Coordinates of N, CA, C and O in Angstrom, one line a residue:
X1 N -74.4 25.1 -25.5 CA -74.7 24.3 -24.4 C -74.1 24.8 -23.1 O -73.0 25.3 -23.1
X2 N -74.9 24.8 -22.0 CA -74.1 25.2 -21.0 C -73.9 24.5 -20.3 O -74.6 23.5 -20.2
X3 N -72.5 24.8 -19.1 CA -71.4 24.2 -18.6 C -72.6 23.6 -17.3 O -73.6 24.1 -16.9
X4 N -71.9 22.4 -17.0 CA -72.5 21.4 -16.0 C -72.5 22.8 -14.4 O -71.8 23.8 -14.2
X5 N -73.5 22.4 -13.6 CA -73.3 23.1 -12.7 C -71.8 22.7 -11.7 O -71.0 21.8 -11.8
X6 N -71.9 23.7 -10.7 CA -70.8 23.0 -10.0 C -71.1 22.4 -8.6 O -72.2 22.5 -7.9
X7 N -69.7 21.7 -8.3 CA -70.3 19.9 -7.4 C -69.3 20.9 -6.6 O -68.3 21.5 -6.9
X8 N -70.4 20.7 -5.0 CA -70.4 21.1 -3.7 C -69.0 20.3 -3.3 O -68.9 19.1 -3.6
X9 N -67.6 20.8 -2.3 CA -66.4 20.0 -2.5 C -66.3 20.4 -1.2 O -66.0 21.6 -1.1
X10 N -66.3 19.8 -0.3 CA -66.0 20.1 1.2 C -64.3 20.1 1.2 O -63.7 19.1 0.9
X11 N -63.8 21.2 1.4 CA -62.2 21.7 1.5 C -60.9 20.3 2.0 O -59.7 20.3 1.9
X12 N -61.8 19.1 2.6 CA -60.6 18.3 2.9 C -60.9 16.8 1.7 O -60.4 15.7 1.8
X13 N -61.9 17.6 0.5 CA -61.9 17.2 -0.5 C -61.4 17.1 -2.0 O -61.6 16.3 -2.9
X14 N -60.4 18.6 -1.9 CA -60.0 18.9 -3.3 C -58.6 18.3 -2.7 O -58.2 18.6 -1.5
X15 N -57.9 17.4 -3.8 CA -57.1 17.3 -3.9 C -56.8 17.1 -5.6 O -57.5 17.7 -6.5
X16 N -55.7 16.4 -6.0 CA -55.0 15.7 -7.1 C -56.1 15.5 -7.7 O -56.6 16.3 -8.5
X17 N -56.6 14.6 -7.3 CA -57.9 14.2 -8.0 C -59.0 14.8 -8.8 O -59.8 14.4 -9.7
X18 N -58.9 16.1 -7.9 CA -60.3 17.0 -8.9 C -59.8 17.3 -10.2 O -58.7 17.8 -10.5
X19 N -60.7 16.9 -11.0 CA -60.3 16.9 -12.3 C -60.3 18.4 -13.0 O -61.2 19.2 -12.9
X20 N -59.2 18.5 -13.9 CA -58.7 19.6 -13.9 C -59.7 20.6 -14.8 O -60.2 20.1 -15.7
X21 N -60.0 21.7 -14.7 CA -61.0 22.4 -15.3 C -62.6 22.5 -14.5 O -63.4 23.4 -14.7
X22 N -62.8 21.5 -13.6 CA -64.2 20.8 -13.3 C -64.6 22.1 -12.2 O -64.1 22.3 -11.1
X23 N -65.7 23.0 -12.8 CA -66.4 23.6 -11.5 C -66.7 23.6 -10.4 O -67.7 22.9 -10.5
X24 N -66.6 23.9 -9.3 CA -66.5 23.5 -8.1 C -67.1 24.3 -6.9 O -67.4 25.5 -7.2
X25 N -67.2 23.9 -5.7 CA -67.8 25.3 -5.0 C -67.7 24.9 -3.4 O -68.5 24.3 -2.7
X26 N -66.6 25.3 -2.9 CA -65.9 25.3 -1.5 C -66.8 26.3 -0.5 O -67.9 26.8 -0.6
X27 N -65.7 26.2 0.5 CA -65.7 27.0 1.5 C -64.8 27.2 2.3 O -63.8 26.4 2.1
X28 N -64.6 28.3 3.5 CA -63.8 28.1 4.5 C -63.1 29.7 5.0 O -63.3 30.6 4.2
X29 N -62.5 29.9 6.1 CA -62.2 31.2 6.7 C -60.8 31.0 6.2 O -60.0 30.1 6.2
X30 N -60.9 32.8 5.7 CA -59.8 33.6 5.0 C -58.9 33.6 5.8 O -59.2 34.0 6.9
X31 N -57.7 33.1 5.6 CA -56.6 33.4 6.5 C -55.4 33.8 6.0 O -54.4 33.9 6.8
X32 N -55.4 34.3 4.5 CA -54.6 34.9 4.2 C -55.2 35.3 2.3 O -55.9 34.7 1.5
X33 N -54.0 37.0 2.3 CA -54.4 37.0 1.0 C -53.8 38.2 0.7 O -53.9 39.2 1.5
X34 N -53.0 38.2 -0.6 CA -52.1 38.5 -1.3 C -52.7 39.5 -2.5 O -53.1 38.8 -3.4
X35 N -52.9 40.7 -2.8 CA -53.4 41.2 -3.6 C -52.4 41.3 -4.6 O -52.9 40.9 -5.7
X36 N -51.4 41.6 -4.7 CA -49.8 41.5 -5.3 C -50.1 39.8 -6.6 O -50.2 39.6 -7.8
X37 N -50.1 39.2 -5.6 CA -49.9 37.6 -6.7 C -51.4 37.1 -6.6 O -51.6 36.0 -6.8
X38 N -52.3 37.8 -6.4 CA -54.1 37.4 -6.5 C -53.8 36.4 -6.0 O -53.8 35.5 -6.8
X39 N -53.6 35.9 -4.6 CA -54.0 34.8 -4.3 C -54.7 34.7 -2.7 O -54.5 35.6 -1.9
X40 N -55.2 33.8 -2.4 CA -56.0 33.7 -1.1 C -55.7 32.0 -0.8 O -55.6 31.0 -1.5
X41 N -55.7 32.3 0.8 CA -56.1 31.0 1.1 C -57.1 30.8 2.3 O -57.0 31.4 3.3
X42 N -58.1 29.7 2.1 CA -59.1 29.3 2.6 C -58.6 27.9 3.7 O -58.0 26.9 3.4
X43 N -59.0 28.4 4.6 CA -58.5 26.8 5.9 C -59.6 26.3 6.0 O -60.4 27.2 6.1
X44 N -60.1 25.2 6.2 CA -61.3 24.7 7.1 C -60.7 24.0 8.2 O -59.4 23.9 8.0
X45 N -61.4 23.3 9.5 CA -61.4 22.4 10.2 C -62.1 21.1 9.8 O -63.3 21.1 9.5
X46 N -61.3 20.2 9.9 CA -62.8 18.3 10.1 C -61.9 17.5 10.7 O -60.7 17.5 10.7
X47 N -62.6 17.0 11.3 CA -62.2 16.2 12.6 C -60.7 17.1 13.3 O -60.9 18.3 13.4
X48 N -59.4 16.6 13.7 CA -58.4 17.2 14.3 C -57.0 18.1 13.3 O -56.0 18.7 13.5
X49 N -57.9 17.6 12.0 CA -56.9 18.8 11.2 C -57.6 19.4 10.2 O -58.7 19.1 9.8
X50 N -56.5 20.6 9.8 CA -56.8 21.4 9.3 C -56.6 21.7 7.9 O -55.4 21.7 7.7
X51 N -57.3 21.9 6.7 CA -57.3 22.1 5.3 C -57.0 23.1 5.2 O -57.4 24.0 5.9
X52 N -56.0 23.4 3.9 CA -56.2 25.1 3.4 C -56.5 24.7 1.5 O -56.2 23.7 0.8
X53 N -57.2 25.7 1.3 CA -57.5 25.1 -0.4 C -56.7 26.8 -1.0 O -56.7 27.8 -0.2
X54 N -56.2 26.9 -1.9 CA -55.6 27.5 -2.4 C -56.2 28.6 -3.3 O -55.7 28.3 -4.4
X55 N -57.0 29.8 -3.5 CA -57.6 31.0 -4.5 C -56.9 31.1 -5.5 O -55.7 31.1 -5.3
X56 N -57.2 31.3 -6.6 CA -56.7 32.8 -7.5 C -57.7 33.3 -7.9 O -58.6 32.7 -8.5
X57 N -57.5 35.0 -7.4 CA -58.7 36.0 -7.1 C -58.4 36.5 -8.4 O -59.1 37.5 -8.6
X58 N -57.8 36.3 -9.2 CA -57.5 37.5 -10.4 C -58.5 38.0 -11.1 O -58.4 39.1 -11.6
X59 N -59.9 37.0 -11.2 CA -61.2 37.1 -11.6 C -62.0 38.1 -10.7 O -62.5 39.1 -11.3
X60 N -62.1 38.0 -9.3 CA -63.1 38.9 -8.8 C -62.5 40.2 -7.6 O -63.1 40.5 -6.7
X61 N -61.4 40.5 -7.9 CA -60.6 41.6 -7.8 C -61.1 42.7 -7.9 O -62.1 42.6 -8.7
X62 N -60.9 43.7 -7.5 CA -60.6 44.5 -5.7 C -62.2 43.8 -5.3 O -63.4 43.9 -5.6
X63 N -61.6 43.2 -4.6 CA -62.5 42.7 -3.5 C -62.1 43.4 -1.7 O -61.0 43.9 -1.4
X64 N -63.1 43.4 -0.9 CA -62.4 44.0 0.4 C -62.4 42.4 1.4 O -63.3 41.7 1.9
X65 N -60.9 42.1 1.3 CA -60.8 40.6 1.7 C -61.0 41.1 3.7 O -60.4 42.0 4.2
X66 N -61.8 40.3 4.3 CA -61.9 40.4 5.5 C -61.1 38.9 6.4 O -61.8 38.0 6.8
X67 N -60.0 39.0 6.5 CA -59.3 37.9 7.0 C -59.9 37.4 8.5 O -60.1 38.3 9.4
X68 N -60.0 36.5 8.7 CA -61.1 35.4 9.6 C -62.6 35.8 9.1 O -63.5 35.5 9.9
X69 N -62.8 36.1 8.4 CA -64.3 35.7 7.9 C -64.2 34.5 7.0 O -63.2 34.0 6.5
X70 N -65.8 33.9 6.7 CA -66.0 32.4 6.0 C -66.4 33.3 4.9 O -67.0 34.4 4.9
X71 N -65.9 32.5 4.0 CA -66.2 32.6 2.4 C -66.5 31.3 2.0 O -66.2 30.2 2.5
X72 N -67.4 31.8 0.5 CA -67.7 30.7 -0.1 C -67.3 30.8 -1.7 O -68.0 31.6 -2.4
X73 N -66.3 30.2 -2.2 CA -66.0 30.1 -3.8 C -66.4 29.8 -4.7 O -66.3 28.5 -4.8
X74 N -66.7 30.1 -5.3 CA -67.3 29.2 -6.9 C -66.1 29.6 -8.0 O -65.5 30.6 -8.1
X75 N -66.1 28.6 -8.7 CA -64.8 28.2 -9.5 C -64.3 27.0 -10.3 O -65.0 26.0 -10.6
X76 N -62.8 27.4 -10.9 CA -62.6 25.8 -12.0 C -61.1 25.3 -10.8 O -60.2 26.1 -10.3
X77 N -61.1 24.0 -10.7 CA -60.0 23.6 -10.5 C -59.1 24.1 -11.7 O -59.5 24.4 -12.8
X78 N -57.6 24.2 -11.1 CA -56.6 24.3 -11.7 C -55.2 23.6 -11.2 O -54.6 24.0 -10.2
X79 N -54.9 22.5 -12.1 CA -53.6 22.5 -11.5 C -52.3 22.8 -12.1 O -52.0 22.5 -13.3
X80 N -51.1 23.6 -10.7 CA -50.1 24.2 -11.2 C -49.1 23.2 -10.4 O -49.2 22.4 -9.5
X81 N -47.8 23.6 -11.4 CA -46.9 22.7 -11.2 C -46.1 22.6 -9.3 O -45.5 21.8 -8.6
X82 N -46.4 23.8 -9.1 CA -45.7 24.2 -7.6 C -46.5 23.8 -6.6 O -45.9 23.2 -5.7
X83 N -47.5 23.9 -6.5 CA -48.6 22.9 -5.8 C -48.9 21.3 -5.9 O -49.2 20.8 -7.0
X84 N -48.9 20.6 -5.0 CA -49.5 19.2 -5.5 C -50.9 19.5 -5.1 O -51.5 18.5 -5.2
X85 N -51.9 20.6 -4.5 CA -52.9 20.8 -4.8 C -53.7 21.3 -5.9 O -52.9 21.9 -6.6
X86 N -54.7 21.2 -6.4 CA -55.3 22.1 -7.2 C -55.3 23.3 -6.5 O -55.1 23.4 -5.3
X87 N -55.6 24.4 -7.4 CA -56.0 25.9 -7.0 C -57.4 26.0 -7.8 O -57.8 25.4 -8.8
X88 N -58.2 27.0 -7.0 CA -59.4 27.4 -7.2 C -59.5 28.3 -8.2 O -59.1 29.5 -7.9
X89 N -59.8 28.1 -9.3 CA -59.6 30.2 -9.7 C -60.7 30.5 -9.9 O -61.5 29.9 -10.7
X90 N -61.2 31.7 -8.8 CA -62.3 31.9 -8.8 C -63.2 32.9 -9.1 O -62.9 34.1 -8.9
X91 N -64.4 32.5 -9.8 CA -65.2 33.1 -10.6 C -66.2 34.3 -9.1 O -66.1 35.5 -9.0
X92 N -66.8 33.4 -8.4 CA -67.3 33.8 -7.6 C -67.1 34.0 -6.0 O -67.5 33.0 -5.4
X93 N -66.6 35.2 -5.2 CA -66.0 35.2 -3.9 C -66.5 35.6 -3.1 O -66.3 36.8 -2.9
X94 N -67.8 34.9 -2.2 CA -68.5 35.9 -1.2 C -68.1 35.8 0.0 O -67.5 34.8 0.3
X95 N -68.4 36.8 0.8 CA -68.1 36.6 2.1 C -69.4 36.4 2.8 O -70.3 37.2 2.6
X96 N -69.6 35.1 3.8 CA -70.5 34.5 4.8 C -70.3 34.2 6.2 O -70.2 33.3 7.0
X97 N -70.3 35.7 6.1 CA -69.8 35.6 7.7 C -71.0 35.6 8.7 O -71.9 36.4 8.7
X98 N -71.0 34.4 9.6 CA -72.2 34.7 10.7 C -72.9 33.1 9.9 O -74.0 32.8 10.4
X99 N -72.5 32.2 8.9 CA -73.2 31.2 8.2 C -72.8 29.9 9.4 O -71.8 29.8 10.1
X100 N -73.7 29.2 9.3 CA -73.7 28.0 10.3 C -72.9 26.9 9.5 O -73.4 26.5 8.4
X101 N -71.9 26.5 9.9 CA -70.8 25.5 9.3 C -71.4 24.5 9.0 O -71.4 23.8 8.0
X102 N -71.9 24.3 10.2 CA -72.2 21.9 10.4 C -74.2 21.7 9.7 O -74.9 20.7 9.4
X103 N -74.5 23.6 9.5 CA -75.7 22.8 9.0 C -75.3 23.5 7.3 O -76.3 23.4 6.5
X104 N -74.3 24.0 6.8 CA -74.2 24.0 5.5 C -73.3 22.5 5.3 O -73.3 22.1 4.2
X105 N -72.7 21.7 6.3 CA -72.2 20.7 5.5 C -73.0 19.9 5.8 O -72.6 18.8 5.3
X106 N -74.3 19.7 6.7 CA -75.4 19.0 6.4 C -76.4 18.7 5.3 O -77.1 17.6 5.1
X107 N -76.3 20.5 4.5 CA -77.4 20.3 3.4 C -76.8 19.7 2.5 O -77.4 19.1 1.6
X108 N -75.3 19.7 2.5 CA -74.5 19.5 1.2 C -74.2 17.9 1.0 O -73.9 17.2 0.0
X109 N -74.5 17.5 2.4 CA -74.5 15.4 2.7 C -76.1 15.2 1.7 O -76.2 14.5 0.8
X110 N -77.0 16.0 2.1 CA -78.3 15.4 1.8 C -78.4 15.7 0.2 O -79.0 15.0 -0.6
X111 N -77.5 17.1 -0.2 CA -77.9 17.4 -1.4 C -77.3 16.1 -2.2 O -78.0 15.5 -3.1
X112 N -76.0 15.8 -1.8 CA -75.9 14.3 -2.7 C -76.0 13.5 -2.7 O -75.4 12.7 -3.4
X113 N -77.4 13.1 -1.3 CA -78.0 11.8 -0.9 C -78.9 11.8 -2.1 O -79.2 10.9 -2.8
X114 N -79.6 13.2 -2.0 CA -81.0 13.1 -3.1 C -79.8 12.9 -4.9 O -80.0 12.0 -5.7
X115 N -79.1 13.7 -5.0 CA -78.8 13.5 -6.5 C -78.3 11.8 -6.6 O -78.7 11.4 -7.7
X116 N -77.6 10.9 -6.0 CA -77.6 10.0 -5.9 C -79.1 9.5 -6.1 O -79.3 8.9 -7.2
X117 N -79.8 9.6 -5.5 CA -81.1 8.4 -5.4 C -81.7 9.2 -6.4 O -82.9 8.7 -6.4
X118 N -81.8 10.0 -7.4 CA -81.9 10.2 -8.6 C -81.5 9.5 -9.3 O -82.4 8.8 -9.7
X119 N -80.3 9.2 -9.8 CA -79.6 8.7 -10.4 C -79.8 7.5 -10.4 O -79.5 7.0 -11.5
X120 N -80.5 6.6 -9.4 CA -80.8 5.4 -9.3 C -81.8 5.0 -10.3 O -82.3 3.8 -10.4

């Protein structure tokens, strides 16, 4: 059987809560990253602050990390004990640089307007 797809998580959305293992698929501009300890971090903006969601690249390594460019992650939540975040570990790392922010978090409002009214 294969694994559920993964649920679109706007960056000032992963917290505690994401359940642990559950596929997932962020975004946000590179602002740092550590090839030494595989790790990256991703910031977004929403409303007056600022999110960072946490990487482990150990999966899609040597990658050519371009720091202020937008990426997009696909991945499993993970949580570690040194974080009260989850960490991303991610399967998939692209870079989308030049991508329109407010109409990718537009499609991702409607994408779970419509899976909702599915569901109905």
């Amino acid at each position: 059987m294969l694994p559920r797809a993964a649920v679109y998580y706007f960056p000032w959305e992963i917290n505690s809560s994401v359940p642990e293992g559950e596929a997932l698929r962020t975004f946000g501009r590179l602002c740092y990253y550590n090839l030494a300890r595989s790790e990256a971090i991703l910031t977004a903006q929403h409303s007056s602050a600022q999110y960072q969601v946490c990487v482990d690249t150990k999966f899609v390594e040597p990658f050519q990390a371009q720091l202020g460019s937008f990426y997009m992650v696909l991945g499993e939540a993970e949580h570690r004990e040194e974080t009260s975040r989850p960490v991303v570990k991610a399967r998939i790392l692209t870079c989308m640089e030049g991508i329109n922010v407010s109409l990718l978090e537009q499609a991702i409002q409607e994408q779970r307007k419509y899976f909702k009214e599915r569901q109905e």
